[in-house]
Each structure stands twice: as structure tokens, then as C-alpha cells.
Amino acid sequence: MCGIMGFYGISEEESAGLVVLKGLQNLEYRGYDSSGIAYYNSLNNKIESIKRSGKLANLSKEILCGNPLKSGIAIGHIRWATHGKPTNENAHPHLDCTGNIAIVHNGIIENYIKLKGRLLKNGHKFITDTDSEVIAHLIEDYILQGFSFSESVRRSALEMKGSFAVAILYAPEKRVAAVKYGPPLVLAQKGGNLYFASDISPLLEYTGEVIYLKNSEIAYFNDGVLDILSFGGKKVKKKVAKINWDASKVAKSGFSHFMQKEIYEQPSCILDAFSSRIVFENNIGDNKSSKIVSIDKNKNIAQQLAAKKFKVALEDLRLTKKDVESAQRIVFVACGSSYYASLISGYIIESLCGLPAIVHYGSEFRYGSFPVKNTDIVVGISQSGETADTNSALELALAKKAKVVSICNVPGSQITAISNKGVIYTHAGPEIGVASTKAFTSQILCGLLLALFIRQYNGFLPLGYDPSVLFKDIVELPQKIEKILLEGEKIRDVAKKYYKSPNFLYLGRGILYPIALEGALKLKEISYIHAEGYPAGEMKHGPIAIIDENMPVMFLLSNNLLSSKTVSNIEEIKARDGIIITISDYEPDIEGISDAIKIPETSLFLSPILYAVPLQLFAYHIALLKGTDIDQPRNLAKSVTVE
Ligand code: M6R
């Protein structure tokens, strides 16, 4: 949802416009509906800008055909419209009255009407319907009052309310500034050049060393010198963070779509999520010097697990024994697929830790009246770490003195700064497809690791729980996912039979109910087909009315305690001529199944991961057959940074 890219090259040999354009291409996945670039023209000491509605290709056509953007400084933006339609005019960058200042903005300026009123009175001319334009005029106004550029930026930042990441280009002094209050901004320096962006993906090809701006910080850059100041005007010393994502992760690498690539990356993502976190029992605890021992994939796993007692150690989690012992419940907040991963994590926490788990949508939690207590552990799950509703809910929990933890995929993102008790990184690598796949399954695994971690301290003994079976199944999970991926063609054939159906129903029970929700969401998001997920047992309380011979029903069937119940639900659908498709880990003895997809068996707590994979492939193939924009589905944004 909106993206900023900027470049300040110390020589003009490199076209800043082209660097920024390439960066914007790497940010496209965030979701947008118009784009623009402003660059410094050294021939006349002025700012030139180009803005286009629609896809980035419209902007790049303009730039590559008509305008070489010979310049060493440029800022660019992809916009996801909030205030004002996605027209050329409303696209960023916005200029002040003199054309000396260009700004690009992510977020919302909540007090823009008031600021605009004052600036109009002062004679400023506005030409767009956006809230963002006010920023350029506000800075201009302070400069007109005699303040320096940096002081004008600082005063403007202090005056704006809402959430904003802003990049500013000031032509008279050949300077850029970047302001953060809410949405992320990441800086990188290489060979005297400065790169900055909304996230690390466009920076990876230049360097793996970045600086995360924190809220209420402003970076100023001029001729190779970077200064970072607080909104209070104090110089801030920043740490350089090393990123171990490589640039190839933001390329399709032979796959047709990022989503397809990300589905196929899941075996290695799951391996990355657990491999360094399973340790010998005598090496865990608060002892920071513990030797982390990973399991050797090439040796007999059962023997390795039997020989030693393995436990879970989570490197960036700061929950202490005391925190866990005093916790009376675990509260999850999240949105979209991350909410479904939270439902699964809640189920696992209740089963493995004997603690009540409460799961809320971020958007409901923040305006609801949920009584947060200081004994609560509140867990935010978010791929991006930028979801406004989730982050605001966590801020609220923090204000009530709860212990806040996050499960997140993006290093340095906003959620990681909010989480006072640390983070469990999913380690899934950059997820570019708007529809979450590998991040979702990694979130489930990390939810399980959190439950195992808590259980180590609270000592709850679940009935029939055999850790050696669970640990063995965790280690074998990547191979089992591989096995499902090898069935890709079969799943494509099933998709071929049903892709014209206007509706789908997804049904599951217990821990697989959230997977029914996720399967339906995946289909909706990328194929635009109406699909509903439901608990199988609830079907007879309403949805059964929509069953007829045209309704495909996807059943998630597992050979566990609830299998006979789900089989009865299948019979109910059959009796009403519905079309039955099953995904199951056993051969059910049922007649009349139209299509059956078989997957490997695993432990109950890991089963959602295996059931999610065929549903991702099913949605992918249906969308492919329908010819939709799989990686950037209409109306959707990857990071939803506004309410
Ligand atoms: O970045 P987050 O995990 O916080 O995002 C939450 C949702 O916006 C996200 O899961 C969304 O539902 C995806 N498009 C799902 O595919």
C-alpha cells in the first residue's frame, strides 16, 4: 500500500530516475494505482516530475521514451488512493507553489483540512484532492518565514497529525530529507550514494546493510553526508542492520508468478523457521551462550531425536520464565490470513499449554472494549509488520501494560519495534505475491514454536502428548510439503474442472476450520470467485440452504477424532447433490466423491500447514485459468498501512 523509493547519487553518472524506477518496480507488490517520479535537473536547478495513473508501465513508458532523467537525485512513489481518485494529478510527487520542493508520502495526514485552510489563507495554491499535497506547502511556508530547510521539515513534521513516511527533495540546496512517523522507511548507503525505500526489497541489489528510521526521526542527506535527527532536533546515532535476504529472493527465478515461486519455496521456509530453534534440553533457558544444535537432515531423524531431549529456543523472544508463569491467557491480534494463523495458534496454545487463547481481528480489538490485563501475553501476527489495525491494537495492549510479542516476517518493521517482549521471525524471506502463502505456513509453525516455548515453562502436560513424535514430524515437514508440491499437476486438473464455478464452499473442523477460511480467502483474492469458509459442523445451521448440484464443496478431512463427524457432513452435502472435493490424509470410505486430493499424514498441530498447500495450488491454478492478475490482484495491497 503506497511505496517510496529515493536515490541520491554523488555523481550524475547514474540516472537517479532509472534507479528509482527500478526500485518502484520492486515495490509494486505492495499494491498501488498510480505512480510518479521527481528528479533534480542540474541544468536549470529545478525539479521535473512525471506522474501517471494506472500501472507503473505507464510511467516507465513515459520515462524511457521521452525523458532520460539525467540526474543524480530522484524520489519516486507508487500510490494506493485514499484521499482523491487515482488520477495523474493526484499521483505523487506533489510540489509546492514555487516548484522547489517535491514530496512523496505514505500514510494519512489527519489534520490536513485544518493545515490546508491556514495555508490557503497564506496564499498557497493547491492543485490536487490529496491530503499529502499539504506537506509540500507546509514546508514551503516555513521556508518563506525564514527557517532553514531542515528546520522547516522538522517544524512541519511536528505539526502534522496522523501517520507519515515522507521523502522530500529540495532543489535550491540539492538536499533530500526522509521523515518517519508510522509507515516504514529504510536507508542504505553505498559508495557515497544514499538509497531509501519503504522496505528493503529495492535495496537488496545494492547492499545488505541498512538503517531503519524509527518513529519521530528525520534523515537529511546532502553530498554524501547523512545526518539523522529526532523531531526534537537532537542528533541520533543509528546502528547498521545486516539483512540476510539475497536479491534473488525478489526475482521470479523461472516461475511464472511470485505466488507460484513462494508456494514452492515452502519446504525451505519451514526448514528455516525451525532448524536453528530446536536445541538440546540442557542448552536452553536464559543462558545466552547456549550452543544451538540443529538437527541433521541427512541422518536418521528419529534416532537423533531419541538420543537427546530437544526443546525450543527462540532467539529474539524476550519472554521470561516469570512472564510465562504469570500469564493467565494468550491474546492474539491480526488481520486477514495472519488472523487465520492466529486462530490455529490459539488452538495449539490451548491444547499444548492449557492456557485460554483469545483471538481478535486488529480492527475489532482497537475499537472494542476488550479488557487487557498486565498478565496477558498479547501476540501480534503479521507478515509485513506494517498492518495499521494490528499495530494499533498492539499499541493499545502495550499501554495497558500487557506483554507484547510478535510473529513477523519483515526485519525492522513497525510491529517489531512495538513488541516489548520480542519477536519470532518467520524467516520466510520476502513475500512478493499479494496473496500470502509461505508467510502464512511459516506463521503457523512459529505459533507452534511459541506454544512449545511457553509449555516448557508452564509445565502443562497435555493428554497423550508425545514430544518425540511432534519433533520428528516437525523435522519431516519439509519433505511432506515437497510431496504435495509434486502433485501440482493433479491439483491443476481438479482446478480445470471447476474454474467456471461462481461459488465455492470450504468446510473443515477443529484445527482445520481456519484452513477452510484461508482456502476460501486465497480463492477470492486471486480468482475473484466468491468462496466461503465454514466450520463443517455449522453448515446445517444455515449454509446448507445454498447447496445444489452446482455447488462445489471442498472438504478438509483428517483421520482424527473428528473424521466420522466430517464424514457425516459430507453425506449431508451428497444428499443435496452438492459436488464433493476432498483433501485428506487418509482414504475415506465414502462413495460419491468427485475429486480427492491425498496428502501425507502428520501431527495434528502441523496438519494445517499440509492442508494449506494444496489449497494454495488450487487457487493459483483457478486464477491462472481465469487469467487474473495473480501477483497483484485488483483492489488489494500487500501491506495495509491505513485503517
Ligand atoms: O502483513 P499482514 O500479515 O499483517 O497482513 C494481513 C492481511 O492484510 C493479509 O494477510 C491479507 O489478508 C493477505 N492478502 C492474505 O493473502
XYZ file of C-alpha atoms and ligand atoms in Angstrom:
659
model
C 0.000 0.000 0.000
C 1.957 3.018 -1.293
C 5.701 2.792 -1.624
C 8.553 5.272 -1.562
C 11.901 4.921 -3.317
C 14.626 7.541 -3.370
C 18.191 7.862 -4.579
C 20.865 10.495 -4.100
C 23.913 9.714 -6.212
C 27.009 11.781 -5.574
C 27.757 11.920 -9.295
C 25.307 12.271 -12.126
C 26.702 9.303 -13.993
C 23.989 7.065 -12.666
C 20.493 8.144 -13.688
C 18.705 8.546 -10.375
C 15.398 8.396 -12.226
C 16.189 4.930 -13.528
C 17.408 3.698 -10.117
C 14.166 4.947 -8.592
C 12.055 3.441 -11.363
C 13.695 0.054 -10.800
C 13.124 0.434 -7.068
C 9.451 1.193 -7.625
C 9.189 -1.971 -9.724
C 10.426 -3.896 -6.689
C 7.795 -2.217 -4.554
C 4.913 -2.868 -6.974
C 3.805 -5.863 -4.938
C 2.697 -3.537 -2.141
C -0.354 -2.588 -4.224
C -0.948 0.772 -5.952
C -2.999 2.554 -8.578
C -0.720 5.371 -9.805
C 2.922 6.338 -9.693
C 5.346 9.197 -10.178
C 8.933 10.386 -10.006
C 10.508 13.775 -9.296
C 14.142 14.401 -10.092
C 16.594 17.223 -9.785
C 17.564 18.778 -13.106
C 21.068 20.198 -12.727
C 20.785 22.188 -15.989
C 18.252 24.588 -14.523
C 18.468 23.711 -10.814
C 14.777 22.777 -10.928
C 12.610 19.787 -10.145
C 11.000 17.883 -13.001
C 8.237 15.438 -12.297
C 6.316 12.792 -14.194
C 3.141 11.181 -12.823
C 0.835 8.588 -14.304
C -2.298 6.799 -13.198
C -2.522 3.027 -13.568
C 0.314 0.551 -13.719
C 3.952 1.511 -13.371
C 4.433 0.544 -17.014
C 2.592 3.784 -17.914
C 5.212 5.781 -16.061
C 8.209 3.817 -17.298
C 6.998 4.131 -20.925
C 6.969 7.886 -20.469
C 10.371 7.941 -18.829
C 12.118 5.549 -21.176
C 10.700 7.059 -24.397
C 10.592 10.744 -23.708
C 12.761 11.557 -20.777
C 16.104 10.068 -19.809
C 16.024 11.556 -16.275
C 19.697 12.509 -16.360
C 20.086 13.361 -12.751
C 21.783 12.278 -9.582
C 18.797 12.796 -7.252
C 15.268 11.458 -7.509
C 12.325 10.451 -5.357
C 9.514 8.203 -6.542
C 6.225 6.827 -5.318
C 3.552 4.281 -6.018
C 0.195 5.437 -4.661
C -2.778 3.487 -3.335
C -5.510 6.121 -3.363
C -7.079 7.192 -0.071
C -7.840 10.933 -0.491
C -8.719 11.698 -4.121
C -9.107 9.436 -7.139
C -6.106 7.666 -8.688
C -5.575 10.314 -11.416
C -2.324 11.666 -12.900
C -2.810 14.838 -10.905
C -3.348 13.145 -7.539
C -0.355 10.843 -8.037
C 2.757 11.778 -6.057
C 5.194 13.605 -6.057
C 3.481 16.855 -5.067
C 5.188 20.199 -5.472
C 4.958 23.433 -3.514
C 3.936 26.709 -5.217
C 7.491 27.516 -6.342
C 8.281 24.045 -7.677
C 11.401 23.974 -5.475
C 10.075 21.295 -3.131
C 8.809 17.855 -4.125
C 7.381 15.389 -1.645
C 6.154 11.791 -1.689
C 4.113 10.461 1.204
C 2.848 7.177 2.640
C 0.133 7.307 5.279
C -2.529 9.857 6.112
C -2.305 13.457 7.317
C -5.322 13.548 9.580
C -5.254 17.313 10.195
C -4.739 18.244 6.537
C -8.002 20.199 6.258
C -7.009 22.497 9.093
C -3.463 22.906 7.741
C -4.732 23.473 4.211
C -7.152 26.164 5.432
C -4.303 28.073 7.054
C -2.015 27.660 4.037
C -4.760 28.801 1.648
C -5.120 31.934 3.751
C -1.366 32.437 3.416
C -1.798 32.387 -0.367
C -0.699 28.827 -1.254
C -2.289 27.271 -4.339
C -3.414 23.641 -4.178
C -3.972 21.611 -7.308
C -4.822 18.098 -6.059
C -7.516 16.436 -3.922
C -4.942 14.708 -1.713
C -4.080 15.165 1.933
C -0.391 14.766 1.007
C -0.018 17.979 -1.002
C -0.315 19.959 2.211
C 3.167 18.707 3.224
C 4.953 20.474 0.356
C 3.168 23.763 1.085
C 3.703 23.488 4.821
C 7.472 23.152 4.367
C 7.398 25.984 1.827
C 5.506 28.157 4.293
C 8.157 27.708 6.964
C 10.916 28.450 4.436
C 9.055 31.635 3.487
C 9.055 32.576 7.163
C 12.854 32.420 7.059
C 13.552 28.989 8.527
C 16.228 26.747 7.064
C 15.169 23.730 5.007
C 15.899 21.275 7.814
C 14.143 23.374 10.433
C 11.140 23.765 8.102
C 10.939 19.993 7.664
C 11.222 19.463 11.413
C 8.538 22.039 12.242
C 6.236 20.562 9.602
C 6.763 17.051 10.979
C 5.852 18.259 14.459
C 2.693 19.890 13.175
C 1.335 17.005 11.142
C -1.027 14.519 12.773
C -1.707 11.000 11.529
C 0.870 8.666 10.096
C 3.505 9.563 7.610
C 6.653 8.466 5.886
C 7.726 11.360 3.690
C 10.611 11.886 1.297
C 11.410 15.458 0.335
C 13.593 16.815 -2.449
C 14.679 20.439 -2.081
C 16.201 21.773 -5.299
C 17.829 25.069 -4.188
C 20.174 23.207 -1.825
C 20.269 19.844 -3.657
C 19.110 18.083 -0.490
C 16.819 15.261 0.372
C 15.116 14.509 3.655
C 13.179 11.487 4.845
C 10.727 11.704 7.734
C 9.188 8.771 9.577
C 6.189 8.731 11.850
C 4.334 5.458 11.315
C 4.970 3.809 7.923
C 8.458 2.384 7.471
C 11.493 3.970 5.849
C 14.762 2.138 5.355
C 18.038 3.802 4.333
C 21.152 2.298 2.770
C 24.481 3.856 1.824
C 26.908 2.538 -0.732
C 29.886 4.263 -2.321
C 28.731 7.656 -1.057
C 25.278 7.204 -2.554
C 22.110 7.122 -0.496
C 19.204 4.804 -1.245
C 15.983 4.864 0.736
C 12.734 2.979 0.416
C 9.586 1.808 2.146
C 11.072 -1.629 2.599
C 14.302 -3.470 1.968
C 13.350 -5.249 -1.267
C 14.577 -2.492 -3.659
C 17.772 -2.000 -1.641
C 18.957 -5.603 -1.655
C 20.630 -5.389 -5.029
C 22.882 -2.584 -3.754
C 23.666 -3.668 -0.215
C 22.613 -5.928 2.626
C 23.375 -3.239 5.232
C 20.545 -0.911 6.103
C 19.449 1.661 8.642
C 15.858 1.584 9.886
C 14.460 5.003 10.694
C 12.445 4.978 13.899
C 9.301 6.979 14.537
C 9.926 10.708 15.030
C 13.247 10.651 13.172
C 14.340 12.667 10.160
C 17.230 11.794 7.861
C 18.922 14.605 5.907
C 21.284 13.827 3.063
C 23.451 16.168 1.093
C 26.590 15.474 -0.956
C 27.452 12.167 0.690
C 26.699 13.270 4.274
C 23.870 11.587 6.169
C 22.530 13.126 9.373
C 19.715 11.645 11.397
C 17.900 13.836 13.891
C 14.948 13.391 16.187
C 11.836 15.532 15.832
C 13.258 17.355 18.849
C 16.301 18.321 16.759
C 18.829 16.070 18.551
C 21.361 14.067 16.530
C 20.633 10.332 16.652
C 23.289 7.615 16.341
C 21.964 4.699 14.317
C 23.008 1.080 14.087
C 23.508 -0.562 10.736
C 21.480 -3.775 10.447
C 22.644 -6.690 8.319
C 19.987 -8.319 6.173
C 20.480 -11.911 5.120
C 17.859 -11.876 2.335
C 19.568 -12.076 -1.027
C 18.473 -10.166 -4.109
C 17.455 -13.349 -5.978
C 14.610 -13.687 -3.487
C 12.931 -10.693 -5.088
C 13.109 -12.196 -8.589
C 10.741 -14.772 -10.081
C 13.654 -17.141 -10.834
C 11.950 -19.008 -13.673
C 8.497 -19.200 -12.103
C 5.546 -17.571 -13.865
C 4.426 -15.704 -10.771
C 5.846 -14.746 -7.404
C 2.937 -16.531 -5.778
C 3.851 -19.762 -7.548
C 7.503 -19.365 -6.556
C 6.523 -18.674 -2.955
C 4.282 -21.752 -2.805
C 7.224 -23.847 -3.989
C 9.614 -22.211 -1.503
C 7.646 -23.517 1.467
C 9.760 -26.607 2.213
C 12.850 -24.429 2.691
C 10.930 -21.702 4.541
C 9.613 -24.217 7.051
C 13.104 -25.643 7.462
C 14.478 -22.124 8.054
C 11.756 -21.435 10.612
C 12.637 -24.358 12.866
C 16.156 -25.562 12.095
C 18.193 -23.372 14.431
C 15.492 -23.242 17.071
C 15.440 -26.864 18.141
C 18.139 -27.338 20.777
C 19.298 -29.841 23.363
C 17.353 -29.569 26.561
C 20.392 -28.751 28.708
C 21.267 -25.860 26.403
C 18.103 -23.842 26.704
C 16.877 -21.311 29.156
C 18.128 -17.831 29.829
C 21.734 -18.876 29.225
C 22.653 -16.746 26.212
C 25.791 -18.778 25.489
C 23.777 -21.941 24.827
C 25.013 -23.941 21.908
C 22.269 -24.146 19.303
C 22.168 -27.542 17.700
C 20.254 -28.092 14.526
C 19.014 -31.452 13.507
C 20.982 -33.116 10.722
C 18.515 -33.647 7.894
C 20.685 -36.334 6.314
C 20.849 -38.625 9.333
C 18.126 -40.727 10.870
C 15.908 -38.118 12.459
C 14.112 -40.486 14.811
C 17.469 -41.663 16.236
C 18.704 -38.098 16.715
C 15.519 -37.127 18.497
C 15.518 -40.233 20.637
C 19.129 -39.808 21.718
C 18.596 -36.364 23.241
C 15.712 -34.398 24.594
C 15.055 -31.491 22.280
C 13.436 -28.222 23.194
C 12.682 -24.898 21.572
C 14.815 -21.738 21.892
C 13.612 -18.563 20.237
C 16.459 -16.135 19.668
C 14.619 -12.805 19.567
C 11.896 -13.604 22.063
C 12.307 -11.842 25.417
C 9.541 -13.554 27.386
C 10.989 -14.618 30.738
C 10.047 -17.589 32.880
C 8.258 -15.135 35.173
C 6.267 -13.641 32.276
C 5.118 -17.086 31.228
C 4.341 -18.252 34.752
C 2.227 -15.184 35.460
C 0.356 -15.345 32.133
C -3.283 -16.210 32.540
C -4.185 -16.117 28.888
C -2.689 -15.530 25.468
C -4.390 -12.948 23.261
C -3.784 -12.881 19.505
C -4.429 -9.900 17.236
C -4.033 -9.991 13.469
C -5.788 -9.398 10.145
C -6.545 -11.493 7.054
C -4.524 -14.674 6.644
C -2.494 -13.771 9.723
C -5.773 -13.819 11.663
C -6.372 -17.370 10.460
C -2.829 -18.318 11.515
C -3.726 -16.805 14.906
C -6.842 -18.981 15.175
C -4.638 -22.017 14.611
C -2.013 -20.770 17.076
C -4.751 -20.160 19.650
C -5.977 -23.720 19.204
C -2.433 -25.023 19.715
C -1.799 -22.834 22.790
C -4.985 -24.073 24.446
C -4.144 -27.707 23.677
C -0.424 -27.645 24.470
C -0.234 -25.061 27.241
C -3.634 -25.341 28.894
C -3.991 -21.563 28.730
C -7.075 -19.831 27.330
C -6.355 -18.197 23.974
C -8.416 -15.314 22.641
C -8.134 -14.287 19.007
C -9.190 -10.853 17.736
C -9.115 -9.018 14.427
C -6.864 -5.982 14.850
C -9.612 -3.727 13.510
C -12.140 -5.008 16.068
C -9.767 -5.096 19.005
C -8.668 -1.473 18.672
C -12.209 -0.102 18.914
C -13.714 -2.824 21.092
C -13.810 -2.968 24.859
C -11.609 -5.997 25.407
C -10.222 -5.768 28.950
C -6.456 -6.147 28.559
C -4.572 -7.112 31.725
C -0.916 -6.849 32.661
C -0.817 -10.629 32.968
C -1.797 -11.053 29.308
C 0.697 -12.055 26.681
C -0.575 -10.335 23.540
C 0.752 -11.778 20.297
C 0.519 -9.837 17.034
C 0.899 -11.925 13.898
C 1.752 -10.062 10.721
C 3.699 -10.893 7.583
C 4.539 -7.271 6.804
C 4.696 -5.911 10.316
C 3.073 -2.786 8.890
C -0.632 -3.549 9.203
C -2.119 -0.442 10.808
C -5.004 -2.221 12.555
C -2.774 -4.886 14.087
C -0.122 -2.410 15.173
C -2.651 -0.034 16.739
C -4.201 -2.930 18.651
C -0.753 -3.868 19.978
C -0.002 -0.254 20.973
C -3.219 -0.330 22.950
C -2.236 -3.575 24.675
C 1.167 -2.076 25.451
C -0.455 0.970 27.026
C -2.366 -1.437 29.303
C 0.969 -2.982 30.360
C 0.456 -6.295 28.599
C 3.465 -8.247 27.387
C 3.575 -7.823 23.636
C 5.185 -10.340 21.327
C 5.034 -10.551 17.553
C 5.379 -13.198 14.878
C 6.589 -11.317 11.853
C 8.359 -11.833 8.536
C 9.917 -8.433 7.880
C 13.003 -7.473 9.901
C 12.888 -3.993 11.376
C 9.201 -3.462 10.611
C 6.951 -1.398 12.829
C 5.492 -4.357 14.731
C 8.967 -5.432 15.849
C 9.521 -2.021 17.418
C 6.206 -2.221 19.298
C 6.827 -5.713 20.696
C 8.342 -5.119 24.144
C 8.818 -8.857 24.703
C 10.433 -9.604 21.393
C 9.766 -11.192 18.053
C 9.646 -14.616 16.485
C 10.772 -14.033 12.920
C 9.118 -16.365 10.449
C 12.276 -16.371 8.265
C 10.210 -16.939 5.109
C 12.175 -14.365 3.074
C 10.484 -11.600 1.082
C 6.908 -12.409 0.142
C 6.047 -10.504 -3.014
C 2.749 -12.090 -4.122
C -0.094 -10.138 -2.535
C -1.770 -13.388 -1.537
C 0.121 -14.746 1.428
C 1.378 -18.335 1.107
C 4.818 -19.110 2.529
C 4.495 -16.465 5.237
C 1.168 -17.986 6.326
C 2.503 -21.522 6.737
C 5.629 -20.203 8.477
C 3.404 -18.229 10.870
C 1.635 -21.454 11.843
C 4.938 -23.145 12.539
C 6.128 -20.174 14.613
C 2.831 -20.216 16.537
C 3.580 -23.836 17.392
C 7.143 -22.947 18.434
C 5.718 -20.251 20.716
C 3.346 -22.789 22.271
C 6.223 -25.238 22.811
C 8.297 -22.448 24.356
C 5.503 -21.464 26.757
C 4.863 -25.102 27.660
C 8.487 -25.505 28.665
C 7.912 -23.001 31.461
C 4.325 -23.590 32.449
C 4.803 -27.340 32.634
C 1.330 -28.230 31.382
C 1.065 -31.888 30.408
C -1.413 -32.349 27.597
C -3.123 -35.721 27.473
C -1.426 -38.091 25.034
C 1.234 -35.540 24.062
C 4.388 -37.213 22.824
C 7.083 -34.598 22.156
C 9.317 -37.024 20.265
C 6.546 -37.660 17.706
C 5.858 -33.948 17.333
C 9.557 -33.035 16.950
C 10.038 -35.819 14.439
C 7.033 -34.585 12.458
C 8.350 -31.015 12.515
C 11.629 -32.183 11.051
C 9.889 -34.249 8.391
C 7.518 -31.462 7.400
C 9.600 -30.005 4.514
C 9.714 -33.412 2.761
C 5.978 -33.835 3.177
C 5.338 -30.417 1.648
C 7.620 -31.407 -1.266
C 5.449 -34.454 -1.780
C 2.309 -32.315 -2.058
C 4.041 -29.934 -4.458
C 4.801 -32.896 -6.722
C 1.009 -33.317 -7.039
C 0.766 -29.873 -8.659
C -0.491 -31.264 -11.991
C -3.207 -33.295 -10.370
C -4.420 -30.235 -8.496
C -4.336 -28.278 -11.765
C -6.614 -30.929 -13.330
C -9.099 -30.527 -10.490
C -8.945 -26.749 -10.937
C -9.711 -27.196 -14.657
C -12.975 -28.933 -13.810
C -14.252 -26.201 -11.527
C -12.759 -22.874 -12.535
C -16.003 -21.660 -14.085
C -17.979 -22.205 -10.915
C -19.128 -18.851 -9.458
C -19.211 -20.087 -5.853
C -17.276 -22.434 -3.583
C -17.765 -23.634 -0.053
C -14.804 -24.736 2.089
C -15.510 -26.823 5.177
C -13.255 -28.048 7.969
C -13.398 -28.793 11.666
C -11.248 -28.066 14.693
C -7.737 -27.010 13.751
C -8.651 -27.301 10.055
C -11.532 -24.831 10.260
C -9.187 -21.815 9.920
C -7.683 -23.567 6.885
C -11.160 -23.660 5.318
C -11.267 -19.885 5.876
C -7.800 -19.468 4.403
C -8.563 -21.666 1.368
C -11.650 -19.582 0.623
C -9.729 -16.325 1.094
C -6.968 -17.447 -1.293
C -9.535 -18.272 -3.969
C -11.405 -14.974 -3.519
C -8.257 -12.879 -3.542
C -6.686 -14.103 -6.735
C -9.547 -15.548 -8.822
C -12.332 -13.154 -7.700
C -14.634 -16.155 -7.229
C -17.000 -15.957 -4.288
C -15.927 -18.541 -1.716
C -16.891 -19.074 1.869
C -15.108 -20.971 4.629
C -17.223 -22.502 7.382
C -16.879 -24.907 10.296
C -18.233 -28.174 8.863
C -20.468 -28.725 11.886
C -22.131 -25.323 11.450
C -23.167 -25.972 7.863
C -26.551 -27.368 8.814
C -27.322 -24.150 10.695
C -27.685 -22.143 7.508
C -25.229 -22.545 4.611
C -26.754 -25.900 3.698
C -29.563 -23.888 2.051
C -27.209 -22.916 -0.779
C -26.211 -26.491 -1.653
C -27.354 -27.771 -5.036
C -25.833 -29.664 -7.957
C -23.792 -26.592 -8.954
C -22.051 -26.007 -5.641
C -18.518 -27.416 -5.237
C -17.721 -28.075 -1.582
C -14.110 -28.509 -0.564
C -13.871 -30.747 2.497
C -10.766 -30.860 4.681
C -10.848 -34.318 6.085
C -8.394 -35.711 8.601
C -8.068 -39.141 10.110
C -8.525 -37.900 13.672
C -11.203 -37.919 16.320
C -13.477 -35.701 14.265
C -13.257 -37.643 10.994
C -16.545 -39.511 11.452
C -18.303 -36.203 12.165
C -16.924 -34.640 8.979
C -17.896 -37.748 7.007
C -21.486 -37.228 8.203
C -21.295 -33.654 6.918
C -20.152 -34.987 3.549
C -23.202 -37.254 3.454
C -25.443 -34.269 4.159
C -23.996 -32.420 1.169
C -24.249 -35.507 -1.052
C -27.927 -35.882 -0.117
C -28.455 -32.415 -1.603
C -26.490 -33.141 -4.788
C -23.534 -30.902 -3.885
C -20.194 -31.608 -5.582
C -17.689 -33.072 -3.130
C -13.956 -32.418 -3.365
C -11.818 -33.716 -0.519
C -8.348 -33.052 0.746
C -7.489 -35.786 3.197
C -4.605 -37.564 4.879
C -6.287 -40.992 4.551
C -8.507 -42.885 2.106
C -12.009 -42.230 3.385
C -14.522 -44.944 2.770
C -17.112 -42.687 1.156
C -18.805 -43.042 -2.203
C -19.643 -40.170 -4.485
C -16.546 -38.012 -4.009
C -15.984 -36.134 -7.269
C -12.311 -35.396 -6.678
C -9.962 -36.472 -3.914
C -6.559 -34.991 -3.168
C -4.457 -37.097 -0.826
C -1.782 -35.560 1.384
C 0.708 -37.091 3.856
C -0.182 -37.628 7.498
C 1.405 -35.585 10.254
C 0.784 -34.484 13.838
C -2.457 -32.638 14.452
C -0.708 -29.322 15.201
C 1.220 -29.431 11.929
C -1.663 -30.600 9.790
C -2.904 -27.058 8.928
C 0.389 -26.444 7.128
C -0.022 -29.502 4.917
C -3.703 -28.788 4.164
C -2.928 -25.178 3.227
C -0.541 -26.132 0.418
C -3.000 -27.919 -1.963
C -5.497 -25.113 -1.372
C -2.901 -22.545 -2.412
C -2.161 -24.526 -5.565
C -5.876 -24.955 -6.271
C -6.485 -21.185 -6.021
C -3.377 -20.492 -8.093
C -4.431 -22.784 -10.954
C -8.004 -21.471 -10.980
C -6.702 -17.900 -11.168
C -4.294 -18.913 -13.932
C -7.156 -20.409 -15.926
C -9.239 -17.295 -15.369
C -6.361 -15.057 -16.441
C -6.442 -12.737 -13.432
C -3.524 -10.672 -12.167
C -2.251 -13.272 -9.703
C 0.560 -11.365 -8.026
C -1.275 -8.059 -7.830
C -4.990 -8.815 -7.628
C -7.352 -5.897 -8.157
C -8.053 -3.597 -5.205
C -5.622 -5.376 -2.884
C -2.468 -4.104 -1.242
C 0.267 -6.197 0.312
C 0.717 -4.010 3.355
C -2.429 -2.370 4.625
C -0.952 0.643 6.342
C -4.223 2.573 6.710
C -7.372 1.773 8.689
O 1.047 -8.200 6.683
P -0.066 -8.826 7.449
O 0.121 -10.270 7.683
O -0.374 -8.097 8.723
O -1.338 -8.663 6.525
C -2.612 -9.016 6.953
C -3.543 -9.153 5.789
O -3.665 -7.946 5.118
C -3.067 -10.241 4.818
O -2.918 -11.473 5.450
C -4.050 -10.396 3.651
O -5.244 -10.957 4.093
C -3.390 -11.205 2.548
N -3.688 -10.611 1.300
C -3.774 -12.633 2.559
O -3.433 -13.318 1.424
